[in-house]
CSV table of C-alpha atoms in Angstrom, one decimal:
chain,number,residue,atom,x,y,z
A,805,MET,CA,120.6,-6.2,112.2
A,806,ARG,CA,124.0,-7.9,112.3
A,807,SER,CA,122.6,-11.2,111.0
A,808,TRP,CA,120.9,-9.3,108.1
A,809,VAL,CA,124.1,-7.5,107.3
A,810,HIS,CA,126.3,-10.5,107.6
A,811,ALA,CA,124.1,-12.6,105.3
A,812,LEU,CA,124.1,-9.8,102.7
A,813,THR,CA,127.9,-9.4,102.9
A,814,LEU,CA,128.4,-13.2,102.4
A,815,GLY,CA,126.0,-13.2,99.4
A,816,GLY,CA,123.3,-15.0,101.3
A,817,ASP,CA,119.7,-14.1,101.8
A,818,PRO,CA,119.3,-11.3,104.3
A,819,VAL,CA,115.5,-11.9,104.4
A,820,GLU,CA,116.2,-15.5,105.5
A,821,ALA,CA,118.5,-14.2,108.3
A,822,ALA,CA,115.9,-11.7,109.5
A,823,ALA,CA,113.2,-14.4,109.4
A,824,ARG,CA,115.3,-16.6,111.7
A,825,VAL,CA,115.3,-13.8,114.3
A,826,LEU,CA,111.7,-12.6,113.6
A,827,ALA,CA,110.3,-16.0,113.1
A,828,GLY,CA,106.6,-16.0,112.3
A,829,LEU,CA,106.2,-12.3,112.5
A,830,GLU,CA,105.0,-10.0,109.8
A,831,ALA,CA,107.8,-7.6,110.6
A,832,VAL,CA,110.4,-9.4,108.3
A,833,ALA,CA,109.4,-7.6,105.1
A,834,PRO,CA,109.4,-4.1,106.6
A,835,PHE,CA,112.6,-4.8,108.5
A,836,ASP,CA,114.2,-5.8,105.2
A,837,ARG,CA,113.0,-2.6,103.5
A,838,ALA,CA,114.4,-0.5,106.4
A,839,MET,CA,117.8,-2.2,106.2
A,840,ARG,CA,117.9,-1.9,102.4
A,841,ALA,CA,117.1,1.8,102.6
A,842,LEU,CA,120.0,2.2,105.0
A,843,ASP,CA,122.3,0.2,102.7
A,844,ARG,CA,121.2,2.0,99.5
A,845,GLY,CA,121.1,5.5,100.9
A,846,SER,CA,124.0,5.7,103.2
A,847,VAL,CA,126.1,8.9,102.8
A,848,ASP,CA,129.1,7.2,104.5
A,849,GLN,CA,130.0,3.6,105.1
A,850,LEU,CA,127.9,2.0,107.9
A,851,THR,CA,129.8,-0.7,109.5
A,852,PHE,CA,128.2,-3.6,111.4
A,853,GLN,CA,130.2,-6.2,113.2
A,854,ARG,CA,129.7,-9.9,112.9
A,855,PRO,CA,126.8,-11.3,115.0
A,856,CYS,CA,129.2,-12.9,117.6
A,857,TYR,CA,131.1,-9.6,118.3
A,858,SER,CA,130.5,-8.5,121.8
A,859,HIS,CA,130.8,-4.7,121.4
A,860,VAL,CA,128.6,-2.2,119.6
A,861,ASP,CA,130.4,0.2,117.3
A,862,ASP,CA,129.4,3.9,116.7
A,863,GLY,CA,127.5,3.2,113.5
A,864,GLU,CA,125.6,0.4,115.0
A,865,ALA,CA,124.8,2.5,118.1
A,866,ALA,CA,123.4,5.2,115.9
A,867,VAL,CA,121.1,2.8,114.1
A,868,LEU,CA,120.0,1.1,117.4
A,869,ALA,CA,119.2,4.6,118.7
A,870,ILE,CA,117.0,5.2,115.7
A,871,TRP,CA,115.2,1.9,116.2
A,872,ARG,CA,114.7,2.9,119.9
A,873,ALA,CA,113.4,6.3,119.0
A,874,VAL,CA,110.9,4.8,116.6
A,875,ARG,CA,109.8,2.3,119.1
A,876,LEU,CA,109.2,5.1,121.6
A,877,GLY,CA,107.2,7.1,119.1
A,878,GLU,CA,110.0,9.8,118.8
A,879,HIS,CA,109.6,9.9,115.0
A,880,ALA,CA,111.1,13.4,114.6
A,881,THR,CA,114.2,12.3,116.4
A,882,ALA,CA,114.5,9.2,114.4
A,883,ARG,CA,114.1,11.1,111.1
A,884,ALA,CA,116.7,13.7,112.2
A,885,THR,CA,119.2,11.0,113.0
A,886,LEU,CA,118.4,9.1,109.8
A,887,ARG,CA,119.2,12.2,107.8
A,888,LEU,CA,122.7,12.2,109.3
A,889,LEU,CA,123.3,8.7,108.0
A,890,VAL,CA,121.4,8.4,104.7
A,891,ASP,CA,120.0,10.6,101.9
A,892,GLU,CA,116.6,12.2,102.2
A,893,VAL,CA,114.8,9.5,100.2
A,894,ALA,CA,116.3,6.7,102.1
A,895,ALA,CA,115.6,8.5,105.4
A,896,GLY,CA,111.9,8.6,104.5
A,897,GLU,CA,111.8,5.0,103.3
A,898,ALA,CA,113.7,3.7,106.4
A,899,ALA,CA,111.6,5.8,108.8
A,900,SER,CA,108.4,4.4,107.3
A,901,ALA,CA,109.5,0.8,107.4
A,902,MET,CA,110.9,1.1,110.9
A,903,ALA,CA,107.6,2.5,112.1
A,904,GLN,CA,105.8,-0.5,110.6
A,905,VAL,CA,108.3,-2.9,112.2
A,906,ALA,CA,107.8,-1.2,115.6
A,907,ALA,CA,104.0,-1.3,115.3
A,908,LEU,CA,104.0,-5.0,114.3
A,909,LEU,CA,106.4,-6.0,117.1
A,910,ALA,CA,104.3,-4.0,119.7
A,911,ASN,CA,101.3,-6.1,118.7
A,912,ALA,CA,103.2,-9.4,118.5
A,913,PRO,CA,102.3,-12.1,121.0
A,914,VAL,CA,104.8,-12.7,123.7
A,915,GLY,CA,106.0,-16.3,124.0
A,916,ARG,CA,105.7,-18.1,127.3
A,917,ASP,CA,108.3,-20.4,128.8
């Protein structure tokens, strides 16, 4: 998330930043849709730290909690939390895209060392 936000803030390509982290996975496009919905629909400023920052701020923690809820199949919890951060339309868009990311990552092959 931080790499995506940092790239967008600096005028770079956030999709490229996400692709570096999610290399070779089909989750890049839905991840980008989820993040753009959060950006576009936020009811207050969501602040993300630089990728190198060692602490997680409140806004980041809330978004991470949403990702976790989606991953665990707690979609009602995820949508309720999204509605605290973004408008109704963005909440639906983000929830849908996040569910797609979670499904794709759950089926992604695990690398071996």
